[in-house]
Structures are given as C-alpha cells and as structure tokens.
Amino acid sequence: MNECYYDKRMDFFYNRTKTDTADEWTGPQLIGVLCFGTFFCLFIFISNSLVIAAVVKNKRFHFPFYYLLANLAAADFFAGIAYVFLMFNTGPVSKTLTVNRWFLRQGLLDTSLTASLVNLLVIAVERHMSIMRMKIHSNLTKKRVTFLIISIWAIAIFMGAVPTLGWNCLCDITVCSSLAPIYSRSYLVFWSVLNLVVFFIMVVVYIRIYMYVQRKTNVLSSHTSGSISRRRTPVKLMKTVMTVLGAFVVCWTPGLVVLLLDGLNCTDCGIQNVKRWFLLLALLNSVMNPIIYSYKDDEMWATMKRMICCSSEDKSQERRSSRIPSTVLCRSTDISGRYIEDGIIQGTICGKGDLGDKGNS
C-alpha cells in the first residue's frame, strides 16, 4: 500500500521533483515583480468592473450576448483575484506552503481558466443560435441565461477542485509532475488536451459562423434596402467575439502546451525556463479583453467613457433633461430616436458628437 503525504509541506515535493521555485526572487527583483503584477491586477479589477457596470447600466446591452460578455468579464475579474493570491504565494514562498494552500492557489487559476473557456463555448452556442436565424440576438430568456451563467461557474469550480478531490500524486509520488509537484502527470495530460481540443472546436465553429455571416450579408445586401449599419451589426459582433477568442487562444495555448509536455514527462524540453513567461502571457489575456470590448464596440466604449470621465456632467445633464415635458420623452420609444438623443448628449458632454452606428456595434 502506497504511503500518502498529506501532512508534508511543499518543500518536500519541490525538492523531490527538483522544481525551481525561484529562490533568486529577492530584493529589487521581487519588488519589481510585485509592482508589475499589482499594476496589471488593479487594471484587471477596474476595467472588467467597468465592463460589467456598462452592461448593467446601458439598456442596449440587455441581451443574452452581452450578459454572457459581462460574465466573461467576471471570469477575468476572478482571474485577477487568482493572480493576486498567486503573486503572494509563489517564488521562495512556494516551498513554505501547505498542501491545502497550494491546492487553493492552483485551483483558483484552474477555475478562472475554465470559467472563461466554458463562457466562450456558451457564447459560441448563443451566436450560432442567433446567426443561423439571421438575428442580431438569440431568443434566450433571462432565466435561461441566468441558469447558463450559474452552470458555467459550477463547472469551473468543479474542474478547479478535481485535483483536490483525489486526482493528485500525494499517495503515489512517482507520478508527480515537475511544474505542479503534487499534480499527477496523467491529470496534466487530461487537463491540457481537454482545453486544447475545446480551443480547436471553438475556432472551427467561429470560423464557420463568420463565413456564413459574410456570405449571407453579401447576398442580402444586394436585395434589401435596410440600413448599412444594421446589416453590418452581426458581422461586428462576430468580429468582437472572434478577437476575444483569438486573444484567449494565443495567451493560453503556450502554457497548456508546456503543461502537456510536463505531463508527458519531457525532461529535455526546458519547460522550467519558460513557465513564468507563459504565466505572464495568460495574465495579459485578462488585461486585453476589456480593451478589446471597448475598441471593437463603440457603444461599450461610450458607456465606459461616460462612467469614467463624465459622471458629474451626466448628473447635471439629467437635472436639465428632467425639465423636458414628460410627454416628449414618453413618445421617444423608438430605439433609433433614443440613440440619437444619447448621441447628442455624448457629443455635448464628452466631445464625441458623431457616434455613427454605436447602437448597433
């Protein structure tokens, strides 16, 4: 019967697997790493909070696609929490951790990755449902979207807890990996292959949907007299999603490949030399997503800009607009009418007069 090592500290496993825990991270180098990580984590918290607040505040975002986009921002926010915890429990501190604390550290990272991945997969399904019906948004009800969001986090938490639940090497240290010295190599192979396969499936699905949208848009553009901005809206949403997916795949694939090589016990691959850089690349993904949202979606950027720099002016404008007869406001029920009114307000307050087709971004 194999002996289990639940009561050991992490130095026992690191020393046995000869894993480098960066003991040289001291003095100015450690301070630089902490300052760098703190800056990006603060940016992750603030920017993703703005994305969530924008979806809640702007009624034009009250559709399944944007609810799921806000949930993706919540996953990035959670990733920021995971990185903060990692930042203060890595390097020379790693060897002093208990087994449970190390499981918590890695579980937070695994949960954040799974939450983002499953969320992107659900967005792919939502986009497929809407695009194949040639609609901008799907007909998912708020109850179903809420159920999907709860399911996403339930799956993410479960996948993050799998090693803690038993798929580890604490009772068979001969199968321990080097990058994650209490994870079994078989688990690393399973984890990395599963995520890479899902990456591939999503990329294929999004390329297929995008080609379908382009083909349908080109056909319909010559037979319809609708506004150009409305015909381009599905394409714009797809470009936003594909940019987010592309950034996610680029940022996470190198790290997953390194985990796969470690799981396959590749001792000559030099994975210890690149693991920190690939972890930083994964961190940048949570930084990039809010930038992509605001850059690809003008309405999102306009809403975020009002919340950042125009809060006092908005309050003043609301006081002035409250003097307008209510009958005039009540009759402005057409979406385009409200959009023009908001465009005037944004142009007056924020110096961005021509909003073009922000309402359809």
Tab-separated table of C-alpha atoms in Angstrom:
chain	number	residue	atom	x	y	z
A	1	MET	CA	0.000	0.000	0.000
A	2	ASN	CA	1.398	3.403	-1.005
A	3	GLU	CA	2.161	5.950	1.690
A	4	CYS	CA	0.294	9.272	1.469
A	5	TYR	CA	1.945	12.614	2.213
A	6	TYR	CA	-0.915	14.937	3.090
A	7	ASP	CA	0.937	16.351	6.105
A	8	LYS	CA	4.073	17.381	4.202
A	9	ARG	CA	4.909	20.941	3.204
A	10	MET	CA	5.584	21.807	-0.399
A	11	ASP	CA	9.364	21.878	0.030
A	12	PHE	CA	9.249	18.068	0.271
A	13	PHE	CA	7.648	17.779	-3.185
A	14	TYR	CA	9.674	20.580	-4.794
A	15	ASN	CA	12.955	19.057	-3.615
A	16	ARG	CA	11.940	15.605	-4.793
A	17	THR	CA	10.982	16.755	-8.282
A	18	LYS	CA	13.890	19.247	-8.399
A	19	THR	CA	11.491	22.018	-9.322
A	20	ASP	CA	12.910	25.525	-9.457
A	21	THR	CA	10.925	27.796	-7.128
A	22	ALA	CA	12.870	30.912	-8.000
A	23	ASP	CA	14.807	31.328	-4.761
A	24	GLU	CA	16.658	34.146	-6.521
A	25	TRP	CA	13.487	36.259	-6.463
A	26	THR	CA	14.656	38.546	-3.690
A	27	GLY	CA	15.338	42.224	-3.193
A	28	PRO	CA	14.746	44.570	-6.155
A	29	GLN	CA	13.715	41.746	-8.490
A	30	LEU	CA	10.961	40.603	-6.137
A	31	ILE	CA	9.773	44.198	-5.637
A	32	GLY	CA	9.706	44.709	-9.418
A	33	VAL	CA	7.651	41.557	-9.953
A	34	LEU	CA	5.185	42.551	-7.235
A	35	CYS	CA	4.820	46.109	-8.593
A	36	PHE	CA	4.343	44.821	-12.142
A	37	GLY	CA	1.769	42.257	-11.049
A	38	THR	CA	-0.054	44.712	-8.782
A	39	PHE	CA	-0.425	47.260	-11.587
A	40	PHE	CA	-1.918	44.751	-14.012
A	41	CYS	CA	-4.181	43.208	-11.377
A	42	LEU	CA	-5.546	46.648	-10.481
A	43	PHE	CA	-6.172	47.285	-14.174
A	44	ILE	CA	-7.966	43.924	-14.437
A	45	PHE	CA	-10.209	44.765	-11.483
A	46	ILE	CA	-11.085	48.285	-12.639
A	47	SER	CA	-11.515	47.621	-16.367
A	48	ASN	CA	-13.586	44.457	-16.005
A	49	SER	CA	-15.730	46.128	-13.352
A	50	LEU	CA	-16.422	48.877	-15.883
A	51	VAL	CA	-17.469	46.310	-18.487
A	52	ILE	CA	-19.895	44.673	-16.053
A	53	ALA	CA	-21.245	48.066	-14.952
A	54	ALA	CA	-21.680	49.137	-18.587
A	55	VAL	CA	-23.801	46.079	-19.355
A	56	VAL	CA	-25.930	46.693	-16.271
A	57	LYS	CA	-26.337	50.416	-16.908
A	58	ASN	CA	-26.916	50.534	-20.656
A	59	LYS	CA	-30.279	49.033	-21.660
A	60	ARG	CA	-28.997	48.411	-25.194
A	61	PHE	CA	-26.801	45.696	-23.673
A	62	HIS	CA	-29.688	43.843	-22.030
A	63	PHE	CA	-29.440	40.859	-24.368
A	64	PRO	CA	-28.055	37.317	-23.867
A	65	PHE	CA	-24.855	38.042	-25.788
A	66	TYR	CA	-23.913	40.967	-23.549
A	67	TYR	CA	-24.937	39.164	-20.357
A	68	LEU	CA	-22.500	36.410	-21.303
A	69	LEU	CA	-19.889	39.021	-22.206
A	70	ALA	CA	-20.318	40.520	-18.740
A	71	ASN	CA	-19.895	37.042	-17.259
A	72	LEU	CA	-16.664	36.674	-19.235
A	73	ALA	CA	-15.533	39.953	-17.676
A	74	ALA	CA	-16.476	38.491	-14.277
A	75	ALA	CA	-14.265	35.483	-15.072
A	76	ASP	CA	-11.395	37.865	-15.864
A	77	PHE	CA	-12.078	39.710	-12.595
A	78	PHE	CA	-11.886	36.364	-10.785
A	79	ALA	CA	-8.635	35.662	-12.635
A	80	GLY	CA	-7.270	38.894	-11.154
A	81	ILE	CA	-8.072	37.560	-7.676
A	82	ALA	CA	-6.309	34.301	-8.548
A	83	TYR	CA	-3.231	36.175	-9.764
A	84	VAL	CA	-3.081	38.298	-6.605
A	85	PHE	CA	-3.189	35.146	-4.481
A	86	LEU	CA	-0.542	33.545	-6.700
A	87	MET	CA	1.654	36.631	-6.580
A	88	PHE	CA	1.983	36.453	-2.794
A	89	ASN	CA	2.307	32.658	-2.701
A	90	THR	CA	4.942	31.990	-5.335
A	91	GLY	CA	8.713	32.142	-5.691
A	92	PRO	CA	10.548	31.318	-2.453
A	93	VAL	CA	7.224	31.273	-0.578
A	94	SER	CA	6.099	28.222	-2.587
A	95	LYS	CA	8.189	25.830	-0.516
A	96	THR	CA	6.647	27.027	2.732
A	97	LEU	CA	3.046	26.378	1.637
A	98	THR	CA	0.929	23.564	2.992
A	99	VAL	CA	-0.603	21.101	0.562
A	100	ASN	CA	-4.089	22.606	1.005
A	101	ARG	CA	-2.869	26.169	0.416
A	102	TRP	CA	-1.050	25.083	-2.741
A	103	PHE	CA	-4.205	23.324	-3.952
A	104	LEU	CA	-6.127	26.553	-3.340
A	105	ARG	CA	-3.553	28.565	-5.294
A	106	GLN	CA	-3.722	26.322	-8.342
A	107	GLY	CA	-7.465	25.732	-8.002
A	108	LEU	CA	-8.158	29.453	-8.320
A	109	LEU	CA	-6.162	29.595	-11.562
A	110	ASP	CA	-7.826	26.471	-12.959
A	111	THR	CA	-11.274	27.789	-12.046
A	112	SER	CA	-10.672	31.125	-13.776
A	113	LEU	CA	-9.429	29.416	-16.944
A	114	THR	CA	-12.385	27.015	-17.014
A	115	ALA	CA	-14.883	29.819	-16.395
A	116	SER	CA	-13.509	31.793	-19.353
A	117	LEU	CA	-13.326	28.736	-21.595
A	118	VAL	CA	-16.846	27.457	-20.867
A	119	ASN	CA	-18.204	31.004	-21.165
A	120	LEU	CA	-16.677	31.360	-24.628
A	121	LEU	CA	-18.170	27.997	-25.573
A	122	VAL	CA	-21.634	29.132	-24.424
A	123	ILE	CA	-21.211	32.384	-26.365
A	124	ALA	CA	-20.402	30.287	-29.432
A	125	VAL	CA	-23.680	28.390	-28.984
A	126	GLU	CA	-25.583	31.661	-28.477
A	127	ARG	CA	-24.021	33.173	-31.592
A	128	HIS	CA	-24.831	30.032	-33.575
A	129	MET	CA	-28.478	30.154	-32.449
A	130	SER	CA	-28.869	33.782	-33.450
A	131	ILE	CA	-26.777	33.877	-36.619
A	132	MET	CA	-28.405	30.821	-38.170
A	133	ARG	CA	-31.735	32.591	-37.739
A	134	MET	CA	-30.209	35.790	-39.127
A	135	LYS	CA	-30.913	37.653	-35.905
A	136	ILE	CA	-28.665	40.021	-34.003
A	137	HIS	CA	-29.540	38.403	-30.672
A	138	SER	CA	-30.879	34.997	-29.687
A	139	ASN	CA	-34.247	34.419	-28.024
A	140	LEU	CA	-32.782	33.119	-24.764
A	141	THR	CA	-34.799	34.314	-21.793
A	142	LYS	CA	-33.202	35.941	-18.749
A	143	LYS	CA	-33.965	32.828	-16.702
A	144	ARG	CA	-32.118	30.610	-19.164
A	145	VAL	CA	-29.170	32.983	-19.339
A	146	THR	CA	-29.035	33.060	-15.538
A	147	PHE	CA	-29.113	29.251	-15.466
A	148	LEU	CA	-26.285	29.133	-18.029
A	149	ILE	CA	-24.158	31.556	-16.009
A	150	ILE	CA	-24.699	29.551	-12.805
A	151	SER	CA	-23.841	26.350	-14.698
A	152	ILE	CA	-20.649	27.915	-16.064
A	153	TRP	CA	-19.398	28.715	-12.586
A	154	ALA	CA	-20.467	25.337	-11.206
A	155	ILE	CA	-18.443	23.569	-13.910
A	156	ALA	CA	-15.489	25.920	-13.365
A	157	ILE	CA	-15.430	25.357	-9.595
A	158	PHE	CA	-15.712	21.585	-10.053
A	159	MET	CA	-12.856	21.456	-12.575
A	160	GLY	CA	-10.720	23.625	-10.313
A	161	ALA	CA	-11.348	21.226	-7.419
A	162	VAL	CA	-10.695	17.950	-9.291
A	163	PRO	CA	-7.066	17.561	-8.076
A	164	THR	CA	-8.160	18.320	-4.506
A	165	LEU	CA	-10.879	15.675	-4.778
A	166	GLY	CA	-8.318	12.957	-5.463
A	167	TRP	CA	-6.646	13.232	-8.863
A	168	ASN	CA	-3.220	14.028	-7.448
A	169	CYS	CA	0.005	12.241	-6.604
A	170	LEU	CA	0.040	12.586	-2.824
A	171	CYS	CA	-0.281	8.815	-2.456
A	172	ASP	CA	1.979	7.951	-5.410
A	173	ILE	CA	4.783	10.488	-5.667
A	174	THR	CA	6.433	8.571	-8.500
A	175	VAL	CA	3.896	10.067	-10.929
A	176	CYS	CA	4.227	13.693	-9.746
A	177	SER	CA	4.889	16.347	-12.367
A	178	SER	CA	7.649	18.937	-12.124
A	179	LEU	CA	5.698	22.143	-12.800
A	180	ALA	CA	2.898	21.141	-10.425
A	181	PRO	CA	4.678	18.821	-7.971
A	182	ILE	CA	1.525	17.431	-6.313
A	183	TYR	CA	-0.439	17.026	-9.557
A	184	SER	CA	-0.130	13.686	-11.284
A	185	ARG	CA	1.181	13.756	-14.830
A	186	SER	CA	-1.937	11.975	-16.085
A	187	TYR	CA	-4.074	14.848	-14.815
A	188	LEU	CA	-1.905	17.422	-16.596
A	189	VAL	CA	-2.260	15.476	-19.846
A	190	PHE	CA	-6.043	15.275	-19.390
A	191	TRP	CA	-6.344	18.976	-18.467
A	192	SER	CA	-4.194	20.341	-21.285
A	193	VAL	CA	-5.594	18.056	-24.010
A	194	LEU	CA	-9.196	18.815	-22.965
A	195	ASN	CA	-8.630	22.562	-23.148
A	196	LEU	CA	-6.708	22.409	-26.425
A	197	VAL	CA	-9.463	20.305	-28.024
A	198	VAL	CA	-12.097	22.813	-26.881
A	199	PHE	CA	-9.925	25.619	-28.315
A	200	PHE	CA	-9.832	23.867	-31.671
A	201	ILE	CA	-13.591	23.187	-31.701
A	202	MET	CA	-14.435	26.802	-30.902
A	203	VAL	CA	-12.085	28.180	-33.523
A	204	VAL	CA	-13.650	25.920	-36.173
A	205	VAL	CA	-17.186	26.861	-35.084
A	206	TYR	CA	-16.476	30.589	-35.110
A	207	ILE	CA	-14.779	30.443	-38.497
A	208	ARG	CA	-17.772	28.542	-39.891
A	209	ILE	CA	-20.243	31.053	-38.408
A	210	TYR	CA	-18.216	34.011	-39.628
A	211	MET	CA	-18.055	32.642	-43.173
A	212	TYR	CA	-21.828	32.038	-43.057
A	213	VAL	CA	-22.469	35.606	-41.884
A	214	GLN	CA	-20.243	37.075	-44.563
A	215	ARG	CA	-21.926	35.016	-47.269
A	216	LYS	CA	-25.438	35.871	-46.114
A	217	THR	CA	-24.587	39.533	-45.667
A	218	ASN	CA	-23.228	39.785	-49.203
A	219	VAL	CA	-26.338	38.097	-50.616
A	220	LEU	CA	-28.814	40.163	-48.620
A	221	SER	CA	-27.028	43.467	-49.214
A	222	SER	CA	-27.942	43.376	-52.902
A	223	HIS	CA	-31.622	42.573	-52.250
A	224	THR	CA	-32.503	44.687	-49.230
A	225	SER	CA	-32.752	48.383	-48.656
A	226	GLY	CA	-32.130	48.276	-44.879
A	227	SER	CA	-29.561	50.468	-43.263
A	228	ILE	CA	-25.937	49.556	-43.864
A	229	SER	CA	-25.195	49.733	-40.157
A	230	ARG	CA	-27.921	47.195	-39.346
A	231	ARG	CA	-26.688	44.744	-41.972
A	232	ARG	CA	-23.168	45.021	-40.589
A	233	THR	CA	-24.162	44.530	-36.943
A	234	PRO	CA	-23.940	40.687	-36.906
A	235	VAL	CA	-20.508	40.926	-38.544
A	236	LYS	CA	-19.346	43.446	-35.937
A	237	LEU	CA	-20.465	41.236	-33.068
A	238	MET	CA	-18.730	38.246	-34.629
A	239	LYS	CA	-15.521	40.228	-35.078
A	240	THR	CA	-15.620	41.192	-31.399
A	241	VAL	CA	-16.136	37.597	-30.275
A	242	MET	CA	-13.509	36.212	-32.648
A	243	THR	CA	-10.973	38.801	-31.460
A	244	VAL	CA	-11.642	37.833	-27.835
A	245	LEU	CA	-11.374	34.133	-28.696
A	246	GLY	CA	-8.196	34.701	-30.691
A	247	ALA	CA	-6.563	36.555	-27.790
A	248	PHE	CA	-7.641	33.805	-25.397
A	249	VAL	CA	-6.183	31.041	-27.569
A	250	VAL	CA	-2.916	32.913	-28.182
A	251	CYS	CA	-2.437	33.732	-24.490
A	252	TRP	CA	-3.311	30.317	-23.047
A	253	THR	CA	-2.117	27.817	-25.677
A	254	PRO	CA	1.642	28.115	-24.892
A	255	GLY	CA	1.024	27.442	-21.198
A	256	LEU	CA	-1.215	24.461	-21.956
A	257	VAL	CA	1.399	23.030	-24.327
A	258	VAL	CA	4.024	23.357	-21.577
A	259	LEU	CA	1.712	21.530	-19.151
A	260	LEU	CA	1.169	18.813	-21.756
A	261	LEU	CA	4.917	18.371	-22.212
A	262	ASP	CA	5.353	18.162	-18.456
A	263	GLY	CA	2.554	15.600	-18.256
A	264	LEU	CA	4.314	13.552	-20.929
A	265	ASN	CA	7.466	13.724	-18.751
A	266	CYS	CA	9.549	15.582	-21.301
A	267	THR	CA	12.741	16.184	-19.312
A	268	ASP	CA	14.681	17.804	-22.172
A	269	CYS	CA	12.082	20.428	-23.177
A	270	GLY	CA	13.330	23.217	-20.894
A	271	ILE	CA	9.852	23.900	-19.556
A	272	GLN	CA	11.183	25.382	-16.312
A	273	ASN	CA	12.810	28.219	-18.261
A	274	VAL	CA	9.601	29.417	-19.920
A	275	LYS	CA	6.864	28.714	-17.373
A	276	ARG	CA	6.961	32.229	-15.828
A	277	TRP	CA	6.724	33.968	-19.198
A	278	PHE	CA	3.769	31.870	-20.281
A	279	LEU	CA	2.055	32.603	-16.963
A	280	LEU	CA	2.524	36.329	-17.599
A	281	LEU	CA	1.092	35.822	-21.084
A	282	ALA	CA	-2.000	34.239	-19.531
A	283	LEU	CA	-2.237	37.234	-17.172
A	284	LEU	CA	-2.208	39.599	-20.144
A	285	ASN	CA	-5.329	37.919	-21.529
A	286	SER	CA	-7.415	39.283	-18.664
A	287	VAL	CA	-5.872	42.700	-19.346
A	288	MET	CA	-6.566	42.577	-23.086
A	289	ASN	CA	-10.246	41.610	-23.018
A	290	PRO	CA	-11.655	44.915	-21.669
A	291	ILE	CA	-9.514	46.771	-24.216
A	292	ILE	CA	-10.936	44.597	-26.996
A	293	TYR	CA	-14.518	45.228	-25.826
A	294	SER	CA	-14.070	48.999	-25.836
A	295	TYR	CA	-12.071	49.078	-29.090
A	296	LYS	CA	-14.391	46.833	-31.106
A	297	ASP	CA	-17.686	48.093	-29.639
A	298	ASP	CA	-18.149	51.866	-29.833
A	299	GLU	CA	-21.253	51.792	-27.675
A	300	MET	CA	-19.379	49.925	-24.951
A	301	TRP	CA	-16.568	52.473	-25.090
A	302	ALA	CA	-19.029	55.390	-24.985
A	303	THR	CA	-20.752	53.937	-21.920
A	304	MET	CA	-17.468	53.244	-20.145
A	305	LYS	CA	-16.199	56.723	-21.012
A	306	ARG	CA	-19.280	58.360	-19.527
A	307	MET	CA	-18.795	56.371	-16.320
A	308	ILE	CA	-15.092	57.264	-16.101
A	309	CYS	CA	-14.886	60.921	-17.014
A	310	CYS	CA	-18.393	62.305	-17.264
A	311	SER	CA	-20.222	61.293	-14.090
A	312	SER	CA	-20.631	64.828	-12.811
A	313	GLU	CA	-21.665	66.115	-16.245
A	314	ASP	CA	-24.169	63.271	-16.589
A	315	LYS	CA	-25.785	64.264	-13.311
A	316	SER	CA	-26.007	67.855	-14.493
A	317	GLN	CA	-27.482	66.740	-17.809
A	318	GLU	CA	-30.042	64.561	-16.036
A	319	ARG	CA	-31.171	67.536	-13.977
A	320	ARG	CA	-31.565	69.610	-17.128
A	321	SER	CA	-33.327	66.845	-19.050
A	322	SER	CA	-35.782	66.350	-16.169
A	323	ARG	CA	-37.282	69.716	-17.110
A	324	ILE	CA	-38.301	68.416	-20.537
A	325	PRO	CA	-42.052	67.672	-20.705
A	326	SER	CA	-42.692	64.015	-19.918
A	327	THR	CA	-44.938	63.617	-22.971
A	328	VAL	CA	-41.997	64.289	-25.250
A	329	LEU	CA	-39.830	61.708	-23.509
A	330	CYS	CA	-42.573	59.096	-23.360
A	331	ARG	CA	-43.132	59.294	-27.090
A	332	SER	CA	-39.452	58.653	-27.783
A	333	THR	CA	-39.887	54.918	-27.718
A	334	ASP	CA	-38.163	54.167	-30.987
A	335	ILE	CA	-34.666	52.744	-30.487
A	336	SER	CA	-33.117	54.968	-33.111
A	337	GLY	CA	-34.712	58.031	-31.528
A	338	ARG	CA	-33.233	57.223	-28.137
A	339	TYR	CA	-29.948	56.533	-29.823
A	340	ILE	CA	-29.856	59.978	-31.471
A	341	GLU	CA	-30.728	61.642	-28.173
A	342	ASP	CA	-27.913	59.804	-26.411
A	343	GLY	CA	-25.594	60.678	-29.265
A	344	ILE	CA	-26.324	64.388	-28.776
A	345	ILE	CA	-25.748	64.074	-25.047
A	346	GLN	CA	-22.443	62.251	-25.560
A	347	GLY	CA	-21.314	64.762	-28.151
A	348	THR	CA	-22.141	67.669	-25.852
A	349	ILE	CA	-20.621	66.202	-22.739
A	350	CYS	CA	-17.704	64.110	-23.891
A	351	GLY	CA	-16.772	65.841	-27.110
A	352	LYS	CA	-17.747	62.881	-29.262
A	353	GLY	CA	-20.504	64.225	-31.442
A	354	ASP	CA	-20.621	61.722	-34.290
A	355	LEU	CA	-21.436	58.318	-32.857
A	356	GLY	CA	-22.347	56.785	-36.193
A	357	ASP	CA	-23.763	53.356	-35.584
A	358	LYS	CA	-22.761	52.826	-31.986
A	359	GLY	CA	-26.149	51.470	-31.098
A	360	ASN	CA	-25.547	48.552	-33.471
A	361	SER	CA	-21.984	47.739	-32.549
